[in-house]
Amino acid sequence: VLQNLSQTPVLRELLKEAKMPGTTVKIESPELSMEPQLIKLDQPGPLTLALYQFLTEMQETKKGVVTPKELFAQVCKKAIRFKGYQQQDSHELLRYLLDGMRAEE
């Protein structure tokens, strides 16, 4: 899931802009015939910042191995079921990750 998210340029750019409070983001969708949306962002929450940091580290690292310790800790705060290192489905991680970020808006 995280490898797929790291290869989503629009998400990476939005997170890059979202890390700075008070930023206005313009969202356009050429596929949909919608007017561009202007959204003013507040201070990002800890889960959003952890995801941004992790995706940045995945893109920029030369060492090969990246561990999502801080991101995992933030996910566990939002979804207690991930504590204890039991096996979870990847779609559950994606759902809790996106829901947690949306709750921080």
C-alpha positions as a Python dict, from the first residue, in 0.01 Angstrom:
ca = {
    (1, 'V'): (0, 0, 0),
    (2, 'L'): (273, 246, 95),
    (3, 'Q'): (475, 166, -217),
    (4, 'N'): (167, 240, -428),
    (5, 'L'): (102, 565, -242),
    (6, 'S'): (467, 664, -292),
    (7, 'Q'): (418, 632, -668),
    (8, 'T'): (117, 866, -674),
    (9, 'P'): (263, 1203, -782),
    (10, 'V'): (-52, 1403, -707),
    (11, 'L'): (-61, 1273, -350),
    (12, 'R'): (307, 1348, -296),
    (13, 'E'): (264, 1704, -428),
    (14, 'L'): (-45, 1765, -214),
    (15, 'L'): (133, 1639, 97),
    (16, 'K'): (434, 1855, 14),
    (17, 'E'): (210, 2162, -2),
    (18, 'A'): (-4, 2052, 295),
    (19, 'K'): (293, 2046, 532),
    (20, 'M'): (300, 2426, 525),
    (21, 'P'): (5, 2574, 722),
    (22, 'G'): (-206, 2836, 550),
    (23, 'T'): (-134, 2706, 200),
    (24, 'T'): (-402, 2726, -65),
    (25, 'V'): (-409, 2425, -296),
    (26, 'K'): (-570, 2421, -640),
    (27, 'I'): (-712, 2082, -734),
    (28, 'E'): (-789, 2028, -1098),
    (29, 'S'): (-922, 1718, -1268),
    (30, 'P'): (-887, 1716, -1645),
    (31, 'E'): (-1076, 1386, -1665),
    (32, 'L'): (-1380, 1531, -1490),
    (33, 'S'): (-1548, 1837, -1628),
    (34, 'M'): (-1539, 2021, -1295),
    (35, 'E'): (-1431, 2368, -1200),
    (36, 'P'): (-1092, 2373, -1023),
    (37, 'Q'): (-1124, 2364, -645),
    (38, 'L'): (-928, 2603, -422),
    (39, 'I'): (-877, 2466, -73),
    (40, 'K'): (-709, 2654, 213),
    (41, 'L'): (-520, 2414, 438),
    (42, 'D'): (-471, 2442, 813),
    (43, 'Q'): (-180, 2300, 1011),
    (44, 'P'): (-139, 1935, 912),
    (45, 'G'): (-184, 1673, 1182),
    (46, 'P'): (78, 1426, 1303),
    (47, 'L'): (-46, 1141, 1082),
    (48, 'T'): (-36, 1358, 770),
    (49, 'L'): (314, 1480, 856),
    (50, 'A'): (433, 1124, 925),
    (51, 'L'): (301, 1005, 588),
    (52, 'Y'): (467, 1298, 411),
    (53, 'Q'): (797, 1229, 586),
    (54, 'F'): (784, 858, 507),
    (55, 'L'): (696, 905, 139),
    (56, 'T'): (971, 1165, 105),
    (57, 'E'): (1220, 929, 264),
    (58, 'M'): (1111, 649, 28),
    (59, 'Q'): (1169, 872, -274),
    (60, 'E'): (1499, 1024, -166),
    (61, 'T'): (1682, 749, 16),
    (62, 'K'): (1983, 576, -132),
    (63, 'K'): (2018, 323, 151),
    (64, 'G'): (1751, 89, 17),
    (65, 'V'): (1565, 7, 340),
    (66, 'V'): (1318, 252, 490),
    (67, 'T'): (1124, 179, 809),
    (68, 'P'): (789, 345, 875),
    (69, 'K'): (829, 365, 1257),
    (70, 'E'): (676, 711, 1305),
    (71, 'L'): (400, 649, 1050),
    (72, 'F'): (316, 317, 1217),
    (73, 'A'): (306, 485, 1558),
    (74, 'Q'): (65, 751, 1428),
    (75, 'V'): (-158, 488, 1262),
    (76, 'C'): (-167, 293, 1591),
    (77, 'K'): (-285, 607, 1772),
    (78, 'K'): (-578, 638, 1530),
    (79, 'A'): (-651, 264, 1499),
    (80, 'I'): (-567, 66, 1812),
    (81, 'R'): (-615, -264, 1628),
    (82, 'F'): (-274, -220, 1462),
    (83, 'K'): (-89, -230, 1797),
    (84, 'G'): (70, -563, 1880),
    (85, 'Y'): (208, -634, 1532),
    (86, 'Q'): (-66, -879, 1440),
    (87, 'Q'): (-127, -939, 1072),
    (88, 'Q'): (-373, -694, 913),
    (89, 'D'): (-509, -662, 563),
    (90, 'S'): (-349, -393, 349),
    (91, 'H'): (-687, -244, 259),
    (92, 'E'): (-754, -194, 632),
    (93, 'L'): (-430, -1, 664),
    (94, 'L'): (-522, 216, 367),
    (95, 'R'): (-869, 282, 506),
    (96, 'Y'): (-745, 377, 854),
    (97, 'L'): (-462, 584, 710),
    (98, 'L'): (-690, 789, 482),
    (99, 'D'): (-970, 815, 742),
    (100, 'G'): (-717, 928, 1003),
    (101, 'M'): (-578, 1196, 772),
    (102, 'R'): (-928, 1315, 686),
    (103, 'A'): (-1012, 1342, 1057),
    (104, 'E'): (-710, 1570, 1100),
    (105, 'E'): (-847, 1821, 846),
}
